Tab-separated table of C-alpha atoms and ligand atoms in Angstrom:
chain	number	residue	atom	x	y	z
A	12	MET	CA	-68.667	-100.356	-85.418
A	13	ALA	CA	-67.005	-101.214	-88.667
A	14	ASP	CA	-64.090	-103.600	-88.533
A	15	ARG	CA	-60.940	-101.892	-87.475
A	16	GLU	CA	-58.326	-103.032	-89.873
A	17	THR	CA	-54.653	-102.321	-89.577
A	18	TRP	CA	-52.237	-101.712	-92.390
A	19	ALA	CA	-50.598	-104.911	-93.502
A	20	THR	CA	-47.213	-103.292	-93.856
A	21	ARG	CA	-45.464	-100.069	-93.021
A	22	LEU	CA	-45.138	-99.436	-96.730
A	23	GLY	CA	-48.881	-99.896	-97.125
A	24	PHE	CA	-49.570	-97.010	-94.772
A	25	ILE	CA	-46.921	-94.784	-96.289
A	26	LEU	CA	-48.127	-95.460	-99.813
A	27	ALA	CA	-51.765	-94.903	-98.943
A	28	SER	CA	-50.889	-91.605	-97.285
A	29	VAL	CA	-48.711	-90.672	-100.220
A	30	GLY	CA	-51.588	-91.695	-102.473
A	31	SER	CA	-53.835	-89.256	-100.648
A	32	ALA	CA	-51.247	-86.505	-100.520
A	33	VAL	CA	-49.994	-86.753	-104.090
A	34	GLY	CA	-52.812	-85.701	-106.341
A	35	LEU	CA	-54.203	-82.804	-108.278
A	36	GLY	CA	-52.832	-80.546	-105.563
A	37	ASN	CA	-49.277	-81.318	-106.636
A	38	ILE	CA	-49.682	-81.576	-110.370
A	39	TRP	CA	-52.534	-79.156	-111.035
A	40	ARG	CA	-52.857	-76.758	-108.114
A	41	PHE	CA	-49.229	-76.222	-107.166
A	42	PRO	CA	-48.023	-74.919	-110.548
A	43	PHE	CA	-50.826	-72.437	-110.993
A	44	GLN	CA	-50.640	-71.214	-107.424
A	45	THR	CA	-46.938	-70.680	-107.986
A	46	ALA	CA	-47.667	-68.827	-111.197
A	47	GLU	CA	-50.236	-66.574	-109.576
A	48	ASN	CA	-48.135	-65.815	-106.530
A	49	GLY	CA	-44.834	-64.670	-107.909
A	50	GLY	CA	-43.041	-67.876	-108.893
A	51	ALA	CA	-39.958	-68.585	-106.823
A	52	ALA	CA	-41.134	-66.355	-103.989
A	53	PHE	CA	-44.087	-68.658	-103.575
A	54	LEU	CA	-41.902	-71.751	-103.827
A	55	ALA	CA	-39.608	-70.510	-101.062
A	56	VAL	CA	-42.462	-69.769	-98.677
A	57	TYR	CA	-44.160	-73.042	-99.584
A	58	LEU	CA	-41.055	-75.085	-98.777
A	59	ALA	CA	-40.657	-73.311	-95.455
A	60	ALA	CA	-44.346	-73.881	-94.717
A	61	VAL	CA	-44.057	-77.610	-95.377
A	62	VAL	CA	-41.215	-77.965	-92.898
A	63	ILE	CA	-42.313	-75.519	-90.216
A	64	ILE	CA	-46.068	-76.041	-90.321
A	65	GLY	CA	-46.993	-78.979	-92.527
A	66	LEU	CA	-44.808	-81.630	-90.933
A	67	PRO	CA	-45.662	-80.880	-87.286
A	68	ALA	CA	-49.359	-80.634	-88.200
A	69	LEU	CA	-49.182	-83.935	-90.084
A	70	LEU	CA	-47.734	-85.570	-86.985
A	71	ALA	CA	-50.509	-83.989	-84.912
A	72	GLU	CA	-53.163	-85.662	-87.066
A	73	PHE	CA	-51.280	-88.960	-86.866
A	74	VAL	CA	-51.189	-88.760	-83.090
A	75	ILE	CA	-54.957	-88.218	-82.785
A	76	GLY	CA	-55.709	-91.057	-85.170
A	77	ARG	CA	-53.394	-93.639	-83.723
A	78	ARG	CA	-54.218	-92.823	-80.135
A	79	ALA	CA	-57.975	-93.063	-80.719
A	80	ASN	CA	-58.091	-95.882	-83.265
A	81	ILE	CA	-61.405	-94.757	-84.705
A	82	ASN	CA	-62.886	-92.371	-87.265
A	83	ALA	CA	-62.009	-88.713	-87.036
A	84	ILE	CA	-65.135	-87.567	-85.205
A	85	THR	CA	-65.639	-90.399	-82.730
A	86	ALA	CA	-61.915	-90.129	-82.015
A	87	PHE	CA	-62.567	-87.182	-79.728
A	88	ASP	CA	-64.916	-89.292	-77.599
A	89	ARG	CA	-62.313	-91.974	-77.335
A	90	LEU	CA	-59.803	-89.426	-76.164
A	91	ASP	CA	-62.299	-88.310	-73.515
A	92	LYS	CA	-62.623	-84.906	-75.075
A	93	PRO	CA	-66.099	-85.021	-76.612
A	94	ASN	CA	-66.365	-81.237	-76.702
A	95	TRP	CA	-63.635	-81.170	-79.301
A	96	LYS	CA	-65.573	-83.274	-81.767
A	97	ALA	CA	-66.304	-80.147	-83.759
A	98	VAL	CA	-62.687	-80.207	-84.894
A	99	GLY	CA	-63.106	-83.617	-86.459
A	100	ALA	CA	-66.483	-82.651	-87.861
A	101	LEU	CA	-65.057	-79.544	-89.461
A	102	GLY	CA	-62.424	-81.681	-91.142
A	103	VAL	CA	-65.053	-84.042	-92.466
A	104	LEU	CA	-67.060	-81.094	-93.757
A	105	ALA	CA	-63.961	-79.645	-95.414
A	106	GLY	CA	-63.362	-82.967	-97.128
A	107	PHE	CA	-66.923	-83.084	-98.335
A	108	TRP	CA	-66.763	-79.568	-99.686
A	109	THR	CA	-63.452	-80.130	-101.436
A	110	MET	CA	-64.499	-83.371	-103.005
A	111	SER	CA	-67.305	-81.625	-104.909
A	112	TYR	CA	-64.973	-79.557	-107.086
A	113	TYR	CA	-61.975	-81.894	-106.950
A	114	SER	CA	-64.134	-84.285	-108.910
A	115	VAL	CA	-64.765	-81.662	-111.589
A	116	VAL	CA	-61.023	-81.296	-112.123
A	117	GLY	CA	-60.815	-85.089	-112.111
A	118	GLY	CA	-63.347	-84.978	-114.945
A	119	TRP	CA	-61.062	-82.647	-116.924
A	120	VAL	CA	-58.299	-85.199	-116.537
A	121	ILE	CA	-60.538	-87.951	-117.916
A	122	ARG	CA	-61.278	-85.680	-120.842
A	123	TYR	CA	-57.573	-85.253	-121.511
A	124	VAL	CA	-56.941	-88.983	-121.425
A	125	PHE	CA	-59.437	-89.394	-124.259
A	126	GLY	CA	-58.479	-86.133	-125.923
A	127	SER	CA	-54.893	-87.373	-126.114
A	128	ALA	CA	-55.960	-90.712	-127.546
A	129	THR	CA	-58.084	-89.154	-130.277
A	130	GLY	CA	-55.774	-86.214	-130.868
A	131	ALA	CA	-58.596	-83.788	-130.066
A	132	TYR	CA	-56.258	-80.930	-129.136
A	133	PHE	CA	-53.504	-81.758	-131.623
A	134	GLY	CA	-54.761	-79.692	-134.526
A	135	ASP	CA	-57.481	-77.148	-134.400
A	136	PRO	CA	-58.370	-76.222	-131.653
A	137	GLY	CA	-54.887	-76.172	-130.205
A	138	PRO	CA	-54.167	-76.930	-126.567
A	139	ALA	CA	-54.936	-73.427	-125.271
A	140	ASP	CA	-58.392	-73.177	-126.838
A	141	TYR	CA	-59.193	-76.772	-126.066
A	142	PHE	CA	-58.979	-76.193	-122.340
A	143	GLY	CA	-61.369	-73.272	-122.571
A	144	MET	CA	-63.800	-75.426	-124.503
A	145	ILE	CA	-63.902	-78.355	-122.122
A	146	ALA	CA	-63.518	-76.753	-118.686
A	147	SER	CA	-67.151	-75.815	-118.114
A	148	GLY	CA	-70.496	-76.879	-119.422
A	149	LEU	CA	-72.575	-79.993	-119.751
A	150	ASP	CA	-69.659	-82.142	-120.884
A	151	ALA	CA	-67.780	-81.143	-117.765
A	152	VAL	CA	-70.822	-82.080	-115.674
A	153	PHE	CA	-70.922	-85.475	-117.331
A	154	LEU	CA	-67.235	-86.181	-116.738
A	155	HIS	CA	-67.533	-84.934	-113.161
A	156	PHE	CA	-70.253	-87.553	-112.826
A	157	VAL	CA	-67.992	-90.243	-114.260
A	158	PHE	CA	-65.104	-89.344	-111.963
A	159	MET	CA	-67.411	-89.317	-108.941
A	160	ALA	CA	-68.953	-92.628	-109.967
A	161	VAL	CA	-65.556	-94.320	-110.215
A	162	THR	CA	-64.546	-92.936	-106.819
A	163	VAL	CA	-67.817	-94.085	-105.292
A	164	GLY	CA	-67.414	-97.506	-106.879
A	165	ILE	CA	-63.985	-98.042	-105.364
A	166	VAL	CA	-65.000	-96.780	-101.933
A	167	ALA	CA	-68.199	-98.833	-102.032
A	168	LEU	CA	-66.231	-101.974	-102.691
A	169	GLY	CA	-63.811	-101.050	-99.938
A	170	VAL	CA	-60.988	-102.501	-101.991
A	171	GLU	CA	-57.992	-101.739	-99.861
A	172	ASP	CA	-56.171	-104.193	-102.047
A	173	GLY	CA	-57.136	-102.298	-105.142
A	174	ILE	CA	-56.075	-98.999	-103.653
A	175	GLU	CA	-52.847	-100.410	-102.362
A	176	LYS	CA	-51.971	-102.031	-105.647
A	177	ALA	CA	-52.895	-98.932	-107.615
A	178	THR	CA	-50.753	-96.735	-105.410
A	179	LYS	CA	-47.821	-99.098	-105.662
A	180	LEU	CA	-47.959	-98.766	-109.413
A	181	MET	CA	-48.875	-95.135	-109.460
A	182	VAL	CA	-46.126	-93.718	-107.289
A	183	PRO	CA	-43.173	-94.989	-109.316
A	184	SER	CA	-44.882	-94.305	-112.624
A	185	ILE	CA	-45.617	-90.696	-111.699
A	186	VAL	CA	-41.999	-90.134	-110.828
A	187	VAL	CA	-40.618	-91.797	-113.952
A	188	LEU	CA	-42.975	-89.908	-116.234
A	189	MET	CA	-42.509	-86.568	-114.589
A	190	VAL	CA	-38.731	-86.918	-114.604
A	191	GLY	CA	-38.931	-87.823	-118.286
A	192	LEU	CA	-41.087	-84.805	-119.035
A	193	ALA	CA	-38.854	-82.529	-116.998
A	194	ALA	CA	-35.873	-83.768	-118.999
A	195	TYR	CA	-37.706	-83.074	-122.229
A	196	ALA	CA	-38.740	-79.631	-121.001
A	197	ALA	CA	-35.091	-78.879	-120.270
A	198	THR	CA	-34.230	-79.233	-123.934
A	199	LEU	CA	-36.679	-76.583	-125.116
A	200	PRO	CA	-35.418	-73.276	-126.381
A	201	GLY	CA	-36.799	-70.458	-124.271
A	202	GLY	CA	-37.464	-72.691	-121.298
A	203	GLY	CA	-34.645	-71.133	-119.299
A	204	GLU	CA	-36.752	-68.201	-118.231
A	205	GLY	CA	-39.165	-70.707	-116.750
A	206	TYR	CA	-36.491	-71.957	-114.374
A	207	ALA	CA	-35.597	-68.418	-113.452
A	208	PHE	CA	-39.230	-67.678	-112.668
A	209	PHE	CA	-39.590	-70.845	-110.635
A	210	LEU	CA	-36.238	-70.929	-108.876
A	211	THR	CA	-34.948	-67.417	-108.282
A	212	PRO	CA	-36.779	-66.126	-105.242
A	213	ASP	CA	-37.015	-62.435	-104.920
A	214	LEU	CA	-37.304	-61.301	-101.347
A	215	GLY	CA	-38.930	-58.082	-102.481
A	216	THR	CA	-41.856	-59.994	-104.002
A	217	ILE	CA	-42.391	-61.905	-100.784
A	218	VAL	CA	-42.316	-58.776	-98.662
A	219	ALA	CA	-44.450	-56.697	-101.011
A	220	ASN	CA	-47.087	-59.411	-101.299
A	221	PHE	CA	-46.738	-60.914	-97.863
A	222	GLU	CA	-50.451	-60.888	-97.213
A	223	THR	CA	-51.287	-62.935	-100.260
A	224	VAL	CA	-48.194	-65.086	-100.807
A	225	VAL	CA	-47.920	-66.416	-97.259
A	226	PRO	CA	-51.498	-67.627	-96.803
A	227	ALA	CA	-51.515	-69.056	-100.313
A	228	ALA	CA	-48.311	-70.985	-99.624
A	229	VAL	CA	-49.414	-72.242	-96.218
A	230	GLY	CA	-52.811	-73.195	-97.624
A	231	GLN	CA	-51.129	-75.080	-100.429
A	232	ALA	CA	-48.859	-76.886	-97.965
A	233	LEU	CA	-51.889	-78.010	-95.936
A	234	PHE	CA	-53.960	-78.949	-98.981
A	235	SER	CA	-51.170	-80.864	-100.560
A	236	LEU	CA	-50.452	-82.895	-97.420
A	237	SER	CA	-54.199	-83.618	-97.118
A	238	LEU	CA	-54.234	-81.827	-93.760
A	239	GLY	CA	-57.293	-80.289	-92.186
A	240	PHE	CA	-59.564	-82.876	-93.815
A	241	SER	CA	-59.234	-85.513	-91.131
A	242	VAL	CA	-57.731	-87.868	-93.725
A	243	MET	CA	-54.491	-88.383	-91.884
A	244	ILE	CA	-56.386	-88.868	-88.605
A	245	THR	CA	-58.399	-91.615	-90.272
A	246	TYR	CA	-55.444	-93.283	-91.957
A	247	ALA	CA	-53.365	-93.241	-88.784
A	248	SER	CA	-56.225	-94.904	-86.914
A	249	TYR	CA	-55.305	-98.110	-88.728
A	250	LEU	CA	-51.729	-97.981	-87.467
A	251	GLY	CA	-49.953	-100.203	-84.993
A	252	LYS	CA	-48.126	-98.843	-81.981
A	253	ASP	CA	-44.737	-99.956	-83.230
A	254	GLU	CA	-44.852	-97.572	-86.147
A	255	ASN	CA	-42.448	-94.639	-86.031
A	256	LEU	CA	-44.742	-91.713	-86.773
A	257	GLY	CA	-41.879	-89.246	-87.053
A	258	THR	CA	-39.964	-90.993	-89.787
A	259	ASP	CA	-43.147	-91.871	-91.654
A	260	GLY	CA	-44.250	-88.245	-91.550
A	261	VAL	CA	-40.917	-87.060	-92.883
A	262	SER	CA	-41.001	-89.586	-95.739
A	263	ILE	CA	-44.544	-88.650	-96.720
A	264	ALA	CA	-43.943	-84.902	-96.569
A	265	ALA	CA	-40.654	-85.176	-98.466
A	266	PHE	CA	-42.079	-87.317	-101.201
A	267	ASN	CA	-45.145	-85.149	-101.612
A	268	THR	CA	-43.046	-82.008	-101.896
A	269	PHE	CA	-40.740	-83.672	-104.369
A	270	VAL	CA	-43.637	-84.446	-106.715
A	271	GLY	CA	-44.942	-80.873	-106.508
A	272	VAL	CA	-41.560	-79.375	-107.266
A	273	LEU	CA	-41.081	-81.838	-110.093
A	274	ALA	CA	-44.358	-80.624	-111.582
A	275	GLY	CA	-42.905	-77.114	-111.538
A	276	PHE	CA	-39.865	-78.365	-113.430
A	277	VAL	CA	-42.204	-79.639	-116.111
A	278	VAL	CA	-44.737	-76.844	-116.323
A	279	PHE	CA	-42.657	-73.660	-116.149
A	280	PRO	CA	-40.114	-74.345	-118.873
A	281	LEU	CA	-42.980	-75.537	-121.071
A	282	LEU	CA	-45.107	-72.461	-120.437
A	283	PHE	CA	-42.223	-70.086	-121.069
A	284	ALA	CA	-41.066	-71.973	-124.129
A	285	GLN	CA	-44.544	-71.565	-125.602
A	286	GLY	CA	-44.766	-67.952	-124.637
A	287	VAL	CA	-47.862	-68.460	-122.479
A	288	GLU	CA	-48.124	-65.638	-119.958
A	289	VAL	CA	-47.784	-67.496	-116.678
A	290	GLY	CA	-50.050	-65.104	-114.838
A	291	ASP	CA	-52.775	-65.820	-117.384
A	292	ALA	CA	-52.386	-69.552	-117.271
A	293	GLY	CA	-54.634	-69.982	-114.211
A	294	ALA	CA	-56.352	-73.241	-113.485
A	295	GLY	CA	-55.580	-74.455	-116.985
A	296	ALA	CA	-51.799	-74.056	-116.609
A	297	VAL	CA	-50.841	-77.673	-116.410
A	298	PHE	CA	-53.389	-78.840	-118.947
A	299	VAL	CA	-52.395	-76.284	-121.541
A	300	SER	CA	-48.642	-76.541	-121.071
A	301	VAL	CA	-48.290	-80.268	-120.925
A	302	ALA	CA	-50.790	-80.830	-123.718
A	303	SER	CA	-48.793	-78.458	-125.921
A	304	ALA	CA	-45.688	-80.497	-125.289
A	305	PHE	CA	-47.423	-83.634	-126.454
A	306	VAL	CA	-48.494	-81.947	-129.670
A	307	ASP	CA	-44.819	-81.461	-130.568
A	308	LEU	CA	-43.474	-84.753	-129.334
A	309	PRO	CA	-43.077	-87.979	-131.251
A	310	PHE	CA	-45.629	-90.458	-129.945
A	311	GLY	CA	-47.363	-87.486	-128.352
A	312	ARG	CA	-50.729	-89.193	-128.234
A	313	VAL	CA	-49.383	-92.211	-126.433
A	314	LEU	CA	-47.456	-90.019	-124.023
A	315	GLY	CA	-50.571	-87.930	-123.438
A	316	VAL	CA	-52.650	-90.960	-122.583
A	317	VAL	CA	-49.995	-92.241	-120.216
A	318	PHE	CA	-49.363	-88.902	-118.539
A	319	PHE	CA	-52.990	-87.973	-118.005
A	320	GLY	CA	-53.713	-91.569	-117.053
A	321	VAL	CA	-51.188	-91.288	-114.259
A	322	VAL	CA	-52.623	-87.946	-113.161
A	323	LEU	CA	-56.005	-89.618	-113.122
A	324	ILE	CA	-54.823	-92.388	-110.837
A	325	ALA	CA	-53.181	-89.836	-108.560
A	326	ALA	CA	-56.424	-87.841	-108.474
A	327	LEU	CA	-58.476	-90.931	-107.775
A	328	SER	CA	-56.344	-92.112	-104.899
A	329	SER	CA	-56.746	-88.678	-103.314
A	330	ALA	CA	-60.480	-88.526	-104.009
A	331	ILE	CA	-60.916	-91.952	-102.459
A	332	SER	CA	-59.330	-90.756	-99.241
A	333	LEU	CA	-61.603	-87.710	-99.163
A	334	LEU	CA	-64.725	-89.771	-99.591
A	335	GLU	CA	-63.498	-92.522	-97.288
A	336	VAL	CA	-63.297	-90.170	-94.327
A	337	VAL	CA	-66.976	-89.275	-94.585
A	338	VAL	CA	-68.106	-92.782	-95.433
A	339	SER	CA	-66.246	-94.338	-92.517
A	340	TYR	CA	-67.844	-91.879	-90.113
A	341	VAL	CA	-71.357	-92.575	-91.386
A	342	VAL	CA	-70.840	-96.339	-91.516
A	343	ASP	CA	-69.381	-96.390	-87.999
A	344	ASN	CA	-72.142	-94.346	-86.476
A	345	TYR	CA	-75.332	-94.788	-88.431
A	346	ARG	CA	-75.237	-98.397	-89.503
A	347	PHE	CA	-75.975	-97.790	-93.138
A	348	SER	CA	-74.210	-100.212	-95.419
A	349	ARG	CA	-70.967	-99.068	-96.955
A	350	PRO	CA	-72.189	-99.233	-100.574
A	351	ALA	CA	-75.412	-97.353	-99.799
A	352	THR	CA	-73.478	-94.699	-97.903
A	353	ALA	CA	-70.939	-94.266	-100.667
A	354	VAL	CA	-73.627	-93.960	-103.329
A	355	GLY	CA	-75.770	-91.593	-101.250
A	356	LEU	CA	-72.887	-89.291	-100.384
A	357	GLY	CA	-71.595	-89.491	-103.946
A	358	ALA	CA	-74.976	-88.324	-105.227
A	359	VAL	CA	-74.979	-85.325	-102.897
A	360	LEU	CA	-71.406	-84.505	-103.879
A	361	PHE	CA	-72.244	-84.783	-107.546
A	362	VAL	CA	-75.034	-82.247	-107.190
A	363	GLY	CA	-72.801	-80.019	-105.064
A	364	GLY	CA	-70.194	-80.014	-107.822
A	365	ILE	CA	-72.533	-79.032	-110.636
A	366	PRO	CA	-72.003	-75.262	-110.239
A	367	SER	CA	-68.229	-75.818	-110.413
A	368	ALA	CA	-68.645	-77.874	-113.549
A	369	MET	CA	-70.911	-75.333	-115.218
A	370	TYR	CA	-68.955	-72.138	-114.490
A	371	ASP	CA	-65.261	-71.861	-113.770
A	372	GLY	CA	-65.908	-68.928	-111.433
A	373	TRP	CA	-67.700	-71.305	-109.110
A	374	LEU	CA	-64.879	-73.806	-109.145
A	375	GLY	CA	-62.460	-71.080	-108.122
A	376	TRP	CA	-64.819	-69.969	-105.383
A	377	PHE	CA	-65.206	-73.469	-103.941
A	378	ASP	CA	-61.434	-73.875	-103.974
A	379	THR	CA	-60.944	-70.519	-102.259
A	380	VAL	CA	-63.432	-71.283	-99.503
A	381	ALA	CA	-61.828	-74.680	-98.913
A	382	VAL	CA	-58.283	-73.422	-98.773
A	383	ASN	CA	-58.792	-69.965	-97.272
A	384	LEU	CA	-61.347	-70.864	-94.648
A	385	LEU	CA	-62.162	-74.508	-93.949
A	386	LEU	CA	-58.649	-75.875	-94.109
A	387	PRO	CA	-56.811	-73.409	-91.891
A	388	LEU	CA	-59.702	-73.427	-89.428
A	389	ALA	CA	-59.705	-77.218	-89.121
A	390	ALA	CA	-55.908	-77.314	-88.982
A	391	LEU	CA	-55.942	-74.676	-86.269
A	392	GLY	CA	-58.327	-76.836	-84.244
A	393	VAL	CA	-56.105	-79.898	-84.640
A	394	VAL	CA	-52.941	-78.036	-83.725
A	395	PHE	CA	-54.481	-76.395	-80.683
A	396	PHE	CA	-56.075	-79.634	-79.551
A	397	VAL	CA	-52.929	-81.708	-79.805
A	398	GLY	CA	-50.634	-79.016	-78.446
A	399	TRP	CA	-52.656	-77.748	-75.509
A	400	VAL	CA	-55.412	-80.277	-74.803
A	401	MET	CA	-53.797	-83.658	-75.455
A	402	ALA	CA	-50.432	-82.246	-74.469
A	403	GLY	CA	-48.651	-84.928	-72.427
A	404	ASP	CA	-50.684	-87.709	-74.019
A	405	ALA	CA	-49.616	-86.475	-77.422
A	406	VAL	CA	-45.964	-86.641	-76.454
A	407	ASP	CA	-46.539	-90.079	-75.042
A	408	GLU	CA	-48.170	-91.216	-78.251
A	409	ILE	CA	-45.564	-89.873	-80.621
A	410	ARG	CA	-42.810	-91.547	-78.617
A	411	GLN	CA	-44.365	-94.963	-79.149
A	412	GLY	CA	-42.411	-96.758	-81.787
A	413	THR	CA	-39.607	-94.225	-81.908
A	414	GLY	CA	-37.420	-95.782	-79.268
A	415	GLY	CA	-37.406	-92.582	-77.243
A	416	ALA	CA	-36.907	-89.385	-79.191
A	417	GLU	CA	-37.349	-87.536	-75.909
A	418	THR	CA	-35.991	-84.199	-76.966
A	419	LEU	CA	-37.485	-84.213	-80.440
A	420	SER	CA	-40.942	-84.987	-79.144
A	421	VAL	CA	-40.825	-82.087	-76.723
A	422	VAL	CA	-39.536	-79.765	-79.453
A	423	TRP	CA	-42.435	-80.945	-81.597
A	424	LEU	CA	-44.994	-80.272	-78.880
A	425	TRP	CA	-43.665	-76.791	-78.219
A	426	SER	CA	-43.505	-76.004	-81.891
A	427	LEU	CA	-47.186	-76.933	-82.159
A	428	ARG	CA	-48.032	-74.814	-79.145
A	429	THR	CA	-46.225	-71.765	-80.388
A	430	VAL	CA	-44.873	-71.359	-83.904
A	431	VAL	CA	-47.308	-73.621	-85.703
A	432	LEU	CA	-50.302	-72.321	-83.798
A	433	VAL	CA	-49.429	-68.703	-84.430
A	434	ALA	CA	-48.571	-69.352	-88.056
A	435	VAL	CA	-51.821	-71.187	-88.783
A	436	ALA	CA	-53.869	-68.596	-86.906
A	437	GLY	CA	-52.101	-65.805	-88.792
A	438	THR	CA	-52.703	-67.603	-92.062
A	439	LEU	CA	-56.357	-67.936	-91.253
A	440	VAL	CA	-56.696	-64.238	-90.517
A	441	LEU	CA	-54.827	-63.238	-93.655
A	442	SER	CA	-56.561	-65.713	-95.884
A	443	LEU	CA	-60.001	-64.612	-94.748
A	444	GLN	CA	-59.287	-61.444	-96.676
A	445	GLY	CA	-59.003	-63.532	-99.800
A	446	LEU	CA	-62.540	-64.812	-99.398
A	447	SER	CA	-65.113	-63.473	-101.748
A	448	ALA	CA	-68.828	-63.730	-102.161
A	449	PRO	CA	-69.979	-66.533	-104.438
A	450	PRO	CA	-70.050	-65.464	-108.103
A	451	LEU	CA	-73.794	-65.250	-108.362
B	17	LIG	N1	-53.608	-83.830	-101.133
B	17	LIG	C1	-54.410	-83.945	-102.297
B	17	LIG	C2	-53.758	-83.298	-103.440
B	17	LIG	O1	-52.742	-82.633	-103.224
B	17	LIG	O2	-54.251	-83.406	-104.528
B	17	LIG	C3	-55.755	-83.347	-102.165
B	17	LIG	C4	-56.461	-83.806	-101.014
B	17	LIG	C5	-56.764	-85.139	-100.862
B	17	LIG	C6	-56.779	-82.912	-100.069
B	17	LIG	C7	-57.385	-85.560	-99.751
B	17	LIG	C8	-57.385	-83.312	-98.964
B	17	LIG	C9	-57.673	-84.638	-98.795
B	17	LIG	F1	-58.299	-85.002	-97.735
């Protein structure tokens, strides 16, 4: 078995989890999902989903991880429930799948760091055309390779110190920059409609599009909290018993949501101010809108480098957690060395991501399969397992380090058994309808 480390500090665990949670999902995926699913209606359902489903499910993953103290698959042996290993395995598979296209988007971000430095999108082509030019093709494959290689390098070295230091820097800098950008966006003429779109929920839209908005919002809540990928199981396996899982979970979920919403405060006023049709913005929404802002701003190139640099760090700290889950399982169980495992898996992931880098239809398809199928299925397994199989042990575990919390822990268990279970199952059923055949 690999060494079982524990987090040096409570903050170390929270920041690493935040580092995993806060990533492209908040800054890239959240705004365009919001745009495609009716704006504020989506936001309202998303916020409810974070509280009602995301937080209890996050705590469920924490409980498995801390109780078992081992990687997400072997954990089920340790808990004497070997038949449930498939749940952990599904999570690992989901992480593997997601990492392949996540890295392609990471490659876009690298491109924008350099594009900002050289001013590539500042003249002709402008920001809107630039995105179309760089999103797919051989260049995108190359930058996907670079992003994957950096992720592999960090995981191969196993530099917890590096990750921890990077996240300590990254978290405050993301907030400062995003707040700054949001303040700038607020000064733009025409941006007001963006706030209306983002912040005025229309019940009619939710009801009329229930079958698409709800699964999209729940899927986004899970994705954004890194749930259903066994990441939080793995991270919690390094935790001590004196840690208060409840308060940590609340901090992580709150912070993660805050960054997503902040991204909306940047992107929507900018998109509306530039007259970009939000529905058309798609996967390029954040790249096009933010890049356009830099074109107009004094010191735009510097700001562009800094902003996309921060997004890059956020993306990397999430990608690391995705890869780490798979690597730790292989290293624990098959006795390959960590570097060899990281490189081998990275190579497979690189190849797996090539279709997404060559054609944007494939990227969308990979994302849809991850979020509409793998994620809710794995989350359903976790919720059912903790609620009905671990049951009393789960309550016991969550109480450790809380100084009691008798009532809350029972409320949590029953919410998992009922509301959360039904909601995730319902989401799975609804979101299966959103699945499509691969764009062959
Ligand atoms: N939560 C990350 C984000 O929002 O970008 C994405 C992610 C990272 C998902 C790690 C899953 C995961 F295991």
